[in-house]
PDB file of N, CA and C in Angstrom:
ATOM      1  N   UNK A   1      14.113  -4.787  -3.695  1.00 88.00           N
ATOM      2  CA  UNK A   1      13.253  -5.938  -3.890  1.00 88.00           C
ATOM      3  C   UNK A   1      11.956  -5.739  -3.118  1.00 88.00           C
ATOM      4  N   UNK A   2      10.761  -6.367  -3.581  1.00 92.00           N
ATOM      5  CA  UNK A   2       9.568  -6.051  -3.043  1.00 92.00           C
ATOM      6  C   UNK A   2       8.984  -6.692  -2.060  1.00 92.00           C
ATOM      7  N   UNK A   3       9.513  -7.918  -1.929  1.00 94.00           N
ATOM      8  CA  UNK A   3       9.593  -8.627  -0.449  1.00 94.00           C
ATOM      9  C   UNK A   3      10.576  -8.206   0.744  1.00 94.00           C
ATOM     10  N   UNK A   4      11.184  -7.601   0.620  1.00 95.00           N
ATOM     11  CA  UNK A   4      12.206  -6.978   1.795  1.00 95.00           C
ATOM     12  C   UNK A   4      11.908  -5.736   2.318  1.00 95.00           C
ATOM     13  N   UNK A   5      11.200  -4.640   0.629  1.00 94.00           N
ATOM     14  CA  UNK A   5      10.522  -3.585   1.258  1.00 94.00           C
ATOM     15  C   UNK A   5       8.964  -3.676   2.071  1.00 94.00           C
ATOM     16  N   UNK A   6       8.406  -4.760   1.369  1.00 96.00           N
ATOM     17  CA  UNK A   6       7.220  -5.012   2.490  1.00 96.00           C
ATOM     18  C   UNK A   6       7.380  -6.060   3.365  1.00 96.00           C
ATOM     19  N   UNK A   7       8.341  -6.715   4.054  1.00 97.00           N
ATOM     20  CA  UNK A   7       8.556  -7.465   5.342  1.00 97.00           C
ATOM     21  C   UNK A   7       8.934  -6.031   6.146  1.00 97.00           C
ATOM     22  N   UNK A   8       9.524  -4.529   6.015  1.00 97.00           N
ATOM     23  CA  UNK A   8      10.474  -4.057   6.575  1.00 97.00           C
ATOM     24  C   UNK A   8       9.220  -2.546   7.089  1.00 97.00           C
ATOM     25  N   UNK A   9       8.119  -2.894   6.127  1.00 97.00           N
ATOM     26  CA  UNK A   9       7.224  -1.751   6.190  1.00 97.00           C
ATOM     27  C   UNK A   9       5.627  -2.302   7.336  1.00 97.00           C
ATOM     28  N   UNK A  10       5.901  -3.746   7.220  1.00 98.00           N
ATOM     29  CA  UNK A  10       4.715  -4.438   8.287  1.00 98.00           C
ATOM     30  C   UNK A  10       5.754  -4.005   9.541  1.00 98.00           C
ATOM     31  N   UNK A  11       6.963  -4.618   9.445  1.00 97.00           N
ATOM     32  CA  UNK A  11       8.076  -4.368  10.745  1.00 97.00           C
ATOM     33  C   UNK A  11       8.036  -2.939  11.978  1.00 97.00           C
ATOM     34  N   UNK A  12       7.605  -1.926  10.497  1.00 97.00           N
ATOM     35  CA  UNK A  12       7.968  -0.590  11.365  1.00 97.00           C
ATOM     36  C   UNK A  12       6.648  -0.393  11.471  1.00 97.00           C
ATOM     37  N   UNK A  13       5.467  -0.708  11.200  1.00 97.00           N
ATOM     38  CA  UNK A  13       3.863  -0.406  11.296  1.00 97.00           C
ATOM     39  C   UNK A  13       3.690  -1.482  12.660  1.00 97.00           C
ATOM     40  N   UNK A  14       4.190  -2.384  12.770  1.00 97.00           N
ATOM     41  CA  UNK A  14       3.771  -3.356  14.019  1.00 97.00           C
ATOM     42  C   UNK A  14       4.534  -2.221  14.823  1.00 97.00           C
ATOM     43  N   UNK A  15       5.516  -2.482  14.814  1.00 97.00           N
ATOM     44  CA  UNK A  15       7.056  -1.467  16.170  1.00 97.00           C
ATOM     45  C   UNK A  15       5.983  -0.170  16.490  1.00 97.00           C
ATOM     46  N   UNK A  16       5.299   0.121  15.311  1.00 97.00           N
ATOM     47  CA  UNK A  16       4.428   1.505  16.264  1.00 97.00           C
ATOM     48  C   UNK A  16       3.305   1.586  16.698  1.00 97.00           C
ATOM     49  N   UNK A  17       2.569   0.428  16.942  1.00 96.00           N
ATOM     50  CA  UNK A  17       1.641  -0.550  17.497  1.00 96.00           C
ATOM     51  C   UNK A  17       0.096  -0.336  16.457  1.00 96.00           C
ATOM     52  N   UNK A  18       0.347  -0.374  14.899  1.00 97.00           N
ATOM     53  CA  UNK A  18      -0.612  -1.195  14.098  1.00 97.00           C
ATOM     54  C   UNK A  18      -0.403  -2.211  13.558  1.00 97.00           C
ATOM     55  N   UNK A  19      -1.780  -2.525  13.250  1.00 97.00           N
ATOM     56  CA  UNK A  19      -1.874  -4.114  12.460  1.00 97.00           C
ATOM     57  C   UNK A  19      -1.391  -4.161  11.015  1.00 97.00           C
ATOM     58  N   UNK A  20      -0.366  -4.986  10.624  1.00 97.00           N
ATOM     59  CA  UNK A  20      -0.045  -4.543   8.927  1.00 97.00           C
ATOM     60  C   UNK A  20      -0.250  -6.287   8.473  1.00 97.00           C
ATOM     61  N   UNK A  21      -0.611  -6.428   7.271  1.00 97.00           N
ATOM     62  CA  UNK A  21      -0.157  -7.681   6.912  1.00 97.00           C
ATOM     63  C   UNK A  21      -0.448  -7.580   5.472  1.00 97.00           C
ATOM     64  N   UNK A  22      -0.186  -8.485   4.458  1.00 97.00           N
ATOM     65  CA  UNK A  22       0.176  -8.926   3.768  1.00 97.00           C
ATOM     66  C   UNK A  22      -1.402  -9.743   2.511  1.00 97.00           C
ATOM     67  N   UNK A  23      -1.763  -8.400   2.024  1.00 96.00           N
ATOM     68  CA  UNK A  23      -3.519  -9.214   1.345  1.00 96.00           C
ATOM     69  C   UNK A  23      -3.231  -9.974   0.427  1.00 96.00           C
ATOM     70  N   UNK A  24      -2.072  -9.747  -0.371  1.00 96.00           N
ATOM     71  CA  UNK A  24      -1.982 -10.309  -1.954  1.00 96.00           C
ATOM     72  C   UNK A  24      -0.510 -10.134  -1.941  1.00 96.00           C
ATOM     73  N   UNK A  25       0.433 -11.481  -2.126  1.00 96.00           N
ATOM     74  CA  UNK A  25       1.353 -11.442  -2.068  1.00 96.00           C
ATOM     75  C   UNK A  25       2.117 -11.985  -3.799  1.00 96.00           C
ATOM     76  N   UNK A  26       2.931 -10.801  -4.160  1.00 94.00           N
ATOM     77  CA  UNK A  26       3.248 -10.522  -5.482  1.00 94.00           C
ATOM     78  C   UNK A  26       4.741 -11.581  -5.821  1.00 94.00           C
ATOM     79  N   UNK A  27       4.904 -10.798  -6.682  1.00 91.00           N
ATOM     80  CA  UNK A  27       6.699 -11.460  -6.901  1.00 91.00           C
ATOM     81  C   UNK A  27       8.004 -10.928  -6.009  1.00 91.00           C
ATOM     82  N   UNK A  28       8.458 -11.698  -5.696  1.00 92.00           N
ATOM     83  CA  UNK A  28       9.137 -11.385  -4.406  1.00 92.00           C
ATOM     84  C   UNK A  28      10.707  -9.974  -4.578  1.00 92.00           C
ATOM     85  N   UNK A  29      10.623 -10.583  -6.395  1.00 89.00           N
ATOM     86  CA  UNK A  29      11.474  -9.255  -6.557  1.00 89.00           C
ATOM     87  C   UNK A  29      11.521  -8.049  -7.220  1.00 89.00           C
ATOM     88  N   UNK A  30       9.986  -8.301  -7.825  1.00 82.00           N
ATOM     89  CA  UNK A  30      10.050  -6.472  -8.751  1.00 82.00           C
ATOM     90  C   UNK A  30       8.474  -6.613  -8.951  1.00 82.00           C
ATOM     91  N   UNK A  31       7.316  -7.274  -7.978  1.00 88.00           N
ATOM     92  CA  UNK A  31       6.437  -7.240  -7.817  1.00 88.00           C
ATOM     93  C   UNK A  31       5.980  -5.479  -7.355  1.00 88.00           C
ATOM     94  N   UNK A  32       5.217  -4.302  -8.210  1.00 92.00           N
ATOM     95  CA  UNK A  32       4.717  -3.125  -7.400  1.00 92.00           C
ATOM     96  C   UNK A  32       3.903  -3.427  -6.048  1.00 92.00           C
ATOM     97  N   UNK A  33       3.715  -2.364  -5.049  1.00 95.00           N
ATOM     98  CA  UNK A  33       3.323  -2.809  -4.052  1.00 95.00           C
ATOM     99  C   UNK A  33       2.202  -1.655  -3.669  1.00 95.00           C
ATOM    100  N   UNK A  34       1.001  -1.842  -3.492  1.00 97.00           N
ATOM    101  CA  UNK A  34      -0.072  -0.922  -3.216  1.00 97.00           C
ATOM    102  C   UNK A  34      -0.546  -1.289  -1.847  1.00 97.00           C
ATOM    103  N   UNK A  35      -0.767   0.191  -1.292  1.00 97.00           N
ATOM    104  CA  UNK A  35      -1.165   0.075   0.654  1.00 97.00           C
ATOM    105  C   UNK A  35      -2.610   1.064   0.471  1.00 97.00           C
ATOM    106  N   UNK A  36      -3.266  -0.049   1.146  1.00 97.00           N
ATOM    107  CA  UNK A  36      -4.540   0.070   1.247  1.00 97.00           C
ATOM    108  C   UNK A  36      -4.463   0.539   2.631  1.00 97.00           C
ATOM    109  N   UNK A  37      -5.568   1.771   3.575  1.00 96.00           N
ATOM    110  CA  UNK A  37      -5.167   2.031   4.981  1.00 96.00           C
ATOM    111  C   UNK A  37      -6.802   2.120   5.102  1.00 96.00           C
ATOM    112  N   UNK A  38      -7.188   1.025   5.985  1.00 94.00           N
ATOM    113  CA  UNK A  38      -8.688   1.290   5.927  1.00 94.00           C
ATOM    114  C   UNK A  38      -8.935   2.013   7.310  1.00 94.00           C
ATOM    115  N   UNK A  39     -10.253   3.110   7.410  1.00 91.00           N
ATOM    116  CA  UNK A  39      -9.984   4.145   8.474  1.00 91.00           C
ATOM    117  C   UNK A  39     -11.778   3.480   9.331  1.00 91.00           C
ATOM    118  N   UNK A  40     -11.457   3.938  10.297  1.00 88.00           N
ATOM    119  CA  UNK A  40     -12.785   3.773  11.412  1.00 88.00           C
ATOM    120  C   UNK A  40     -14.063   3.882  10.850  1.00 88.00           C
ATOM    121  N   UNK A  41     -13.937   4.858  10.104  1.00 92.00           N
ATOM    122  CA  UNK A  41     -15.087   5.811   9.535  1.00 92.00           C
ATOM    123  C   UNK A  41     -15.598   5.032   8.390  1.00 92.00           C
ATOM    124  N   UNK A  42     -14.845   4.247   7.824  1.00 93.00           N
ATOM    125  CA  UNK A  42     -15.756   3.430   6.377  1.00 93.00           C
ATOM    126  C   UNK A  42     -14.786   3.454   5.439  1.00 93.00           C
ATOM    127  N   UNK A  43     -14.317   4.651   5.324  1.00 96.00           N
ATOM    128  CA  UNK A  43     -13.091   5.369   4.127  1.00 96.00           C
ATOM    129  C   UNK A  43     -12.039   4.614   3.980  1.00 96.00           C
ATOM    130  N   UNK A  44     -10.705   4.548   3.153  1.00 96.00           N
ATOM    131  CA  UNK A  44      -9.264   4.054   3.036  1.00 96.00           C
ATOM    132  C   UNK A  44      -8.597   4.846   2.418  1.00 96.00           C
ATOM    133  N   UNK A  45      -7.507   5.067   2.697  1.00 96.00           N
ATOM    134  CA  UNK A  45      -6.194   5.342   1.649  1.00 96.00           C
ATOM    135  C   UNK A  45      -5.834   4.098   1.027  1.00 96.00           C
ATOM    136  N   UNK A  46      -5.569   4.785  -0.227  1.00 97.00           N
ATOM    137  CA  UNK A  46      -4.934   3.977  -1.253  1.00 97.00           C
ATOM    138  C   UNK A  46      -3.598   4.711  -2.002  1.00 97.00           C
ATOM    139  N   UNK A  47      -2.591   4.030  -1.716  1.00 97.00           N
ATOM    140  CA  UNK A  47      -1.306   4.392  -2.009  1.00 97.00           C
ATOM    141  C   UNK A  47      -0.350   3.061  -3.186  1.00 97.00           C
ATOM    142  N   UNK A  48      -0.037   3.904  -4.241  1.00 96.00           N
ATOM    143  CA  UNK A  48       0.740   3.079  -5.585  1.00 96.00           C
ATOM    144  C   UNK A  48       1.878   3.552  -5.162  1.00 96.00           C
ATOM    145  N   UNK A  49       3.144   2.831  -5.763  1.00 90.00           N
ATOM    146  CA  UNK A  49       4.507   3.256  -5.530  1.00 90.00           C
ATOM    147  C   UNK A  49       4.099   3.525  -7.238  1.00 90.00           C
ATOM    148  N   UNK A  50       5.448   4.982  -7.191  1.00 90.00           N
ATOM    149  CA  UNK A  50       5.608   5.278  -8.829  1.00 90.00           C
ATOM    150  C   UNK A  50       6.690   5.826  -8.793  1.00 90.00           C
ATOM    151  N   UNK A  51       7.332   6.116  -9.917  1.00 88.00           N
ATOM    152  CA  UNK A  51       8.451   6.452  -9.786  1.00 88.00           C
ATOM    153  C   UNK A  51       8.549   7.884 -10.301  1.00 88.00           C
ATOM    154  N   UNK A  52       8.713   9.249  -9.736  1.00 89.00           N
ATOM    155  CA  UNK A  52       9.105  10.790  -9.712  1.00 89.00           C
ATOM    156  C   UNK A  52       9.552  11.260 -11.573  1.00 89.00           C
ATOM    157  N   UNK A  53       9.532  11.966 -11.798  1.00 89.00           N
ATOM    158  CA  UNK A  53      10.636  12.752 -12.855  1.00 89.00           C
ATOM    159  C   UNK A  53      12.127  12.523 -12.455  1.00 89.00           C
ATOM    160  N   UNK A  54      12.489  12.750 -11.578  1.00 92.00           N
ATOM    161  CA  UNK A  54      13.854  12.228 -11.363  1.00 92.00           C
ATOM    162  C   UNK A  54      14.286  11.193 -11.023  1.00 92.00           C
ATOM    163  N   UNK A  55      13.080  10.047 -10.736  1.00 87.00           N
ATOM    164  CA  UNK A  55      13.826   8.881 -10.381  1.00 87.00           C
ATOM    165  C   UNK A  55      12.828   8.309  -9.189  1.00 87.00           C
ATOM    166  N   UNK A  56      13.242   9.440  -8.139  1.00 90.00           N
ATOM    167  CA  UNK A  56      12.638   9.115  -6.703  1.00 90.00           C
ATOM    168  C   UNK A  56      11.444   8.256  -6.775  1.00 90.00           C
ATOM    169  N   UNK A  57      11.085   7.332  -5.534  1.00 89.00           N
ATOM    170  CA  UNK A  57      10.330   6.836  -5.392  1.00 89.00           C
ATOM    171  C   UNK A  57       9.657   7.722  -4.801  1.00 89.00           C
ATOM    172  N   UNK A  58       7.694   7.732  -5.181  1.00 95.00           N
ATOM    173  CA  UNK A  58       6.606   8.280  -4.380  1.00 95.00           C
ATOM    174  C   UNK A  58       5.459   7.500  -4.318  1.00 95.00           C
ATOM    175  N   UNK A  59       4.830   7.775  -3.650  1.00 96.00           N
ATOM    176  CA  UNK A  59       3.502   7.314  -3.785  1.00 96.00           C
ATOM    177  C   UNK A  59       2.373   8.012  -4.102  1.00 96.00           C
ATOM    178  N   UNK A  60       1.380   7.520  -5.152  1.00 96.00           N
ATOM    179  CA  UNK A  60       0.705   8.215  -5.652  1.00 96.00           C
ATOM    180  C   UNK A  60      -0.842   7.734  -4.915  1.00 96.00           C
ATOM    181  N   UNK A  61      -1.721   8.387  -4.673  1.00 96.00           N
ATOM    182  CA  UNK A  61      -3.243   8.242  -4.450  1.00 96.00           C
ATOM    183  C   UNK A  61      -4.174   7.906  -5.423  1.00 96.00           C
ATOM    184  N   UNK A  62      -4.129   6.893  -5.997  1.00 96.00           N
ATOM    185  CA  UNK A  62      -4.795   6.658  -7.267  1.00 96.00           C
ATOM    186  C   UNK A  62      -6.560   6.950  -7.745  1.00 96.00           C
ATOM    187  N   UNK A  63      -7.095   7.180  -5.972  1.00 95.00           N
ATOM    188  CA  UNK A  63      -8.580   7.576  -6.136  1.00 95.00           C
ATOM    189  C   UNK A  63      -8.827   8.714  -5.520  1.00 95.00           C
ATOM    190  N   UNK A  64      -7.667   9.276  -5.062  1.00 92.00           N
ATOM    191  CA  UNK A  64      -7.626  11.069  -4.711  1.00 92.00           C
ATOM    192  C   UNK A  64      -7.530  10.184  -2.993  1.00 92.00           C
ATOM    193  N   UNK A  65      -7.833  11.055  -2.230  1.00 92.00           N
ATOM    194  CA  UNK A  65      -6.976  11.263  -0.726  1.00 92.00           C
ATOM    195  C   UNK A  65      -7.878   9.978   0.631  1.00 92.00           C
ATOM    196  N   UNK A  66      -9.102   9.812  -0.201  1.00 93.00           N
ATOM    197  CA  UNK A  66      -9.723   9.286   0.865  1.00 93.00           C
ATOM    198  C   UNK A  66     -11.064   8.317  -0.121  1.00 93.00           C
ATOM    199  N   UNK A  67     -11.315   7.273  -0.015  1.00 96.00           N
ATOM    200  CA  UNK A  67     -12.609   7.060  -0.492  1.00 96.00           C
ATOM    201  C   UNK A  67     -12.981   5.585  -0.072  1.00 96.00           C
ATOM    202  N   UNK A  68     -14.394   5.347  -0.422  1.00 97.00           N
ATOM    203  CA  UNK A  68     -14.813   4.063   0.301  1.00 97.00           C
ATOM    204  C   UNK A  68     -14.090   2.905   0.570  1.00 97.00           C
ATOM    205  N   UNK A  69     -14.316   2.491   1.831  1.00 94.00           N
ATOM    206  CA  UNK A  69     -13.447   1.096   1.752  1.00 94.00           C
ATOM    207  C   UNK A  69     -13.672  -0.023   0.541  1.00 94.00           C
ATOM    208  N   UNK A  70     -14.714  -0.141   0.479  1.00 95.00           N
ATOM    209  CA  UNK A  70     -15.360  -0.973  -0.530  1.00 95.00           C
ATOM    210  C   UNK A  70     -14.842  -0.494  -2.167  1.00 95.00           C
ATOM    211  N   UNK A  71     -14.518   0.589  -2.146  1.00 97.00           N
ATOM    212  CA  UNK A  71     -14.768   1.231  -4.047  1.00 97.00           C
ATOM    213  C   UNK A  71     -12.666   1.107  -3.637  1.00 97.00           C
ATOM    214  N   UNK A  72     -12.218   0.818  -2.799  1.00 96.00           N
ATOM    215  CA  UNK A  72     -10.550   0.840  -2.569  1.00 96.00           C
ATOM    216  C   UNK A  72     -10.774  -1.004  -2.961  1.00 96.00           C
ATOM    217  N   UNK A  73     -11.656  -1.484  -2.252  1.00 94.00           N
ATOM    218  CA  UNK A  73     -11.022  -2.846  -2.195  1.00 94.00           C
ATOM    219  C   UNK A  73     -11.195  -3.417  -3.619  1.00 94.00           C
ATOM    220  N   UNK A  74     -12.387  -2.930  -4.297  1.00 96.00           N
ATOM    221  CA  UNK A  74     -12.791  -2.923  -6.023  1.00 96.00           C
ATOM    222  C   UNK A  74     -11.170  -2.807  -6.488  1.00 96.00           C
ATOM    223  N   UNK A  75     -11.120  -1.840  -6.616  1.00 97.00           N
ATOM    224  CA  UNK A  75      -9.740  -1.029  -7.615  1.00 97.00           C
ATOM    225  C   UNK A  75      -8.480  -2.099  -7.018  1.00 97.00           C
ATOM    226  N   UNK A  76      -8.044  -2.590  -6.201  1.00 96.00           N
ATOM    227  CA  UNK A  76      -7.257  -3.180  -5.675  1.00 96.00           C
ATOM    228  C   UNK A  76      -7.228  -4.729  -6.567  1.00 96.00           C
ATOM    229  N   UNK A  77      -8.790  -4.883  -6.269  1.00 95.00           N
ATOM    230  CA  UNK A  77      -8.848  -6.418  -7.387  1.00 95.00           C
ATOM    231  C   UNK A  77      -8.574  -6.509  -8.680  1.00 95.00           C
ATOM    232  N   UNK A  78      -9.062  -5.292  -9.308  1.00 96.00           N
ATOM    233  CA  UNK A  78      -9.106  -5.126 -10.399  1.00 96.00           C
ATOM    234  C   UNK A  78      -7.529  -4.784 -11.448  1.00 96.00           C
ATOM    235  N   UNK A  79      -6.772  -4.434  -9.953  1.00 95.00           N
ATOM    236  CA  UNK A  79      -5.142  -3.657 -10.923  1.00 95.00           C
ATOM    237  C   UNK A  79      -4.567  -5.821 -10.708  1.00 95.00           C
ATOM    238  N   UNK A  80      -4.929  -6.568  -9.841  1.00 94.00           N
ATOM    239  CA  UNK A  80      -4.154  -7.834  -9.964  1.00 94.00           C
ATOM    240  C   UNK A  80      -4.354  -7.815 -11.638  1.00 94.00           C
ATOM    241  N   UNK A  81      -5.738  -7.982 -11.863  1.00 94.00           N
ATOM    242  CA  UNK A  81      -5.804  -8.572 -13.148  1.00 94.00           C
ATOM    243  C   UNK A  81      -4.930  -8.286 -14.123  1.00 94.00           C
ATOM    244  N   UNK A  82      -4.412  -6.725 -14.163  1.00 93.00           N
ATOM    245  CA  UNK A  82      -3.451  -6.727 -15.039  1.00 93.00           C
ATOM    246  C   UNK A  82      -2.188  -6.595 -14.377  1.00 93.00           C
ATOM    247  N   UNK A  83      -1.885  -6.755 -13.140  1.00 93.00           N
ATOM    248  CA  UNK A  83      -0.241  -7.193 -12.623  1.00 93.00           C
ATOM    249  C   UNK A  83      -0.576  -8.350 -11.649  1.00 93.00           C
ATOM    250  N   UNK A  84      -0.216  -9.447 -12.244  1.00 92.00           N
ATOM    251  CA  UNK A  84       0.071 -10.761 -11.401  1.00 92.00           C
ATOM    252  C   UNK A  84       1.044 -10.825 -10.479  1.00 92.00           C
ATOM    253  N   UNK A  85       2.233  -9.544 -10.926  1.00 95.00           N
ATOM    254  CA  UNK A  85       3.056  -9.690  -9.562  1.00 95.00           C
ATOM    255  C   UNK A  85       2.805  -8.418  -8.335  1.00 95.00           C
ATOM    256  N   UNK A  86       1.694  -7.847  -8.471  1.00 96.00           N
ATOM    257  CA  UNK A  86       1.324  -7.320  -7.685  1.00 96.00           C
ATOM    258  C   UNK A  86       0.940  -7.815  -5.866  1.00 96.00           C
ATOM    259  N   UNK A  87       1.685  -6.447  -5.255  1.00 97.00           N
ATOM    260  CA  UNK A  87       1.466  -6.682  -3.576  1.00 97.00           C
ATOM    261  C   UNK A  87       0.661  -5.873  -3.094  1.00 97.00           C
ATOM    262  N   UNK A  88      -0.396  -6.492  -2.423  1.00 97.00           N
ATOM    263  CA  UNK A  88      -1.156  -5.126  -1.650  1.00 97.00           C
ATOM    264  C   UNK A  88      -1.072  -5.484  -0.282  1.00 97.00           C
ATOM    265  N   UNK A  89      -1.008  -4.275   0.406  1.00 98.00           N
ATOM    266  CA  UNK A  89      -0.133  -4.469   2.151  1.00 98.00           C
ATOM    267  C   UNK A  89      -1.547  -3.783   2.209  1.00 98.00           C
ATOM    268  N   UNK A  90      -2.268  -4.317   3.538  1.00 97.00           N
ATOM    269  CA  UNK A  90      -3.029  -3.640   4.544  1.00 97.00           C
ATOM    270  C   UNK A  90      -2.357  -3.205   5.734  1.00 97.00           C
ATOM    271  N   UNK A  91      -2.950  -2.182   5.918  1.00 97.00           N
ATOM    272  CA  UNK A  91      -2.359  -1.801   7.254  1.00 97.00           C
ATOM    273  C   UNK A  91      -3.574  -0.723   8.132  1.00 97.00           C
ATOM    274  N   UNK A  92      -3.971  -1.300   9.119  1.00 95.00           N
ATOM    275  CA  UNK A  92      -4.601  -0.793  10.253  1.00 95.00           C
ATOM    276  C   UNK A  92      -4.172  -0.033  11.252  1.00 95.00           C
ATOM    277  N   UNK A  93      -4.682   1.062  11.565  1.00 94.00           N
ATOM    278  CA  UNK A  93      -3.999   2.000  12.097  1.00 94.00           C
ATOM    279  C   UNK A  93      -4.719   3.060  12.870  1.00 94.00           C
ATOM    280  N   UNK A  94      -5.280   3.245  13.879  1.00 91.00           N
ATOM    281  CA  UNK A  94      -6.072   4.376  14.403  1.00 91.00           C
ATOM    282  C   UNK A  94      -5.912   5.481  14.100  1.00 91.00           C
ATOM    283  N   UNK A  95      -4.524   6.048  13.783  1.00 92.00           N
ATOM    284  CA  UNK A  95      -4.590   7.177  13.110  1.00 92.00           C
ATOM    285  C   UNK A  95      -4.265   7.279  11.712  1.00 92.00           C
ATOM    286  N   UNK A  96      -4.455   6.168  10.597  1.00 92.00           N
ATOM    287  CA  UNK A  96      -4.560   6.088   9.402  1.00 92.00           C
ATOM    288  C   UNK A  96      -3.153   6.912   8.604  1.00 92.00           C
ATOM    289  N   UNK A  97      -1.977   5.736   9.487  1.00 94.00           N
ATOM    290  CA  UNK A  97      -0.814   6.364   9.331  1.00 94.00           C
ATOM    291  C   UNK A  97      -0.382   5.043   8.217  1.00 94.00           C
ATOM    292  N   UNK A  98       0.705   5.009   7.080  1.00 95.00           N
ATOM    293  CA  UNK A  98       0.517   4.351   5.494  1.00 95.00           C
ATOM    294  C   UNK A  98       2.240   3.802   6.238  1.00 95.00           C
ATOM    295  N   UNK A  99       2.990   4.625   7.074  1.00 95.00           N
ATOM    296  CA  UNK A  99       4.020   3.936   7.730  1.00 95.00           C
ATOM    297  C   UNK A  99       5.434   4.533   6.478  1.00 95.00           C
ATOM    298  N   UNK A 100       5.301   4.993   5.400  1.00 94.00           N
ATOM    299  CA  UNK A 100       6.020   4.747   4.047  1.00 94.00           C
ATOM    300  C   UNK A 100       6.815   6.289   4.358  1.00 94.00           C
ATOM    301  N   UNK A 101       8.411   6.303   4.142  1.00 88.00           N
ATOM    302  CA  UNK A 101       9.163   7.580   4.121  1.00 88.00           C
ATOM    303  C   UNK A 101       8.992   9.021   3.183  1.00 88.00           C
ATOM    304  N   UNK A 102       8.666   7.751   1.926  1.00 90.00           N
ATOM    305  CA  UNK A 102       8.827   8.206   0.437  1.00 90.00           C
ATOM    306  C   UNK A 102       7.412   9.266   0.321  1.00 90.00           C
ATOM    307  N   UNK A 103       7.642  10.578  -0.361  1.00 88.00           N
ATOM    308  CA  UNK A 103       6.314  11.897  -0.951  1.00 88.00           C
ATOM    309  C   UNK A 103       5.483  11.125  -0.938  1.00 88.00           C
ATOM    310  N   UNK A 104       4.050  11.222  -0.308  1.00 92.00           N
ATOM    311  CA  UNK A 104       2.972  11.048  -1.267  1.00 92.00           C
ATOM    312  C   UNK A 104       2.491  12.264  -2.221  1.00 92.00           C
ATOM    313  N   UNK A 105       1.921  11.665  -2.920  1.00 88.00           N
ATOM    314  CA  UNK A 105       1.426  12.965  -4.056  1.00 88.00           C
ATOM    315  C   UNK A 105       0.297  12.613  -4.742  1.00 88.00           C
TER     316      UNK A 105
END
């Protein structure tokens, strides 16, 4: 469920002393969940959950590895419009750590 995986992903991002919270809060049970990681420098990661060839959960970079905070926070508004149950987690972090177990790719 998508409220338990993002109460459990602010949990372990606070426990390692960043700021995480909660920008756009989706459907609590099969809402996708996108992490925005905005960096010192201007830049963000942007991370989609998707689901592998075999199944596995990963996360994908939907604007490649690094790009404006501003052109992240665009694309972020723009995917609500077509998923209303969409979650986007911020998370602050000095070393622009996303907190998540699962591949990125």
């Amino acid at each position: 469920k998508a409220g338990i995986f993002v109460r459990e992903l602010i949990r372990r991002a606070e426990g390692a002393g960043a700021a995480a919270f909660v920008a756009r809060k989706g459907s609590e049970e099969a809402g996708a969940v996108v992490l925005r990681v905005p960096r010192l420098d201007g830049t963000a990661q942007l991370l989609s959950q998707a689901r592998a060839g075999d199944g596995d959960l990963v996360w994908q970079q939907p604007l490649g590895p690094s790009v404006p905070d501003a052109r992240a926070a665009q694309w972020c508004a723009k995917q609500v419009t077509f998923d209303p149950d969409l979650w986007i987690v911020e998370i602050e972090d000095r070393q622009g750590r996303a907190f998540v177990d699962e591949k990125i790719v």
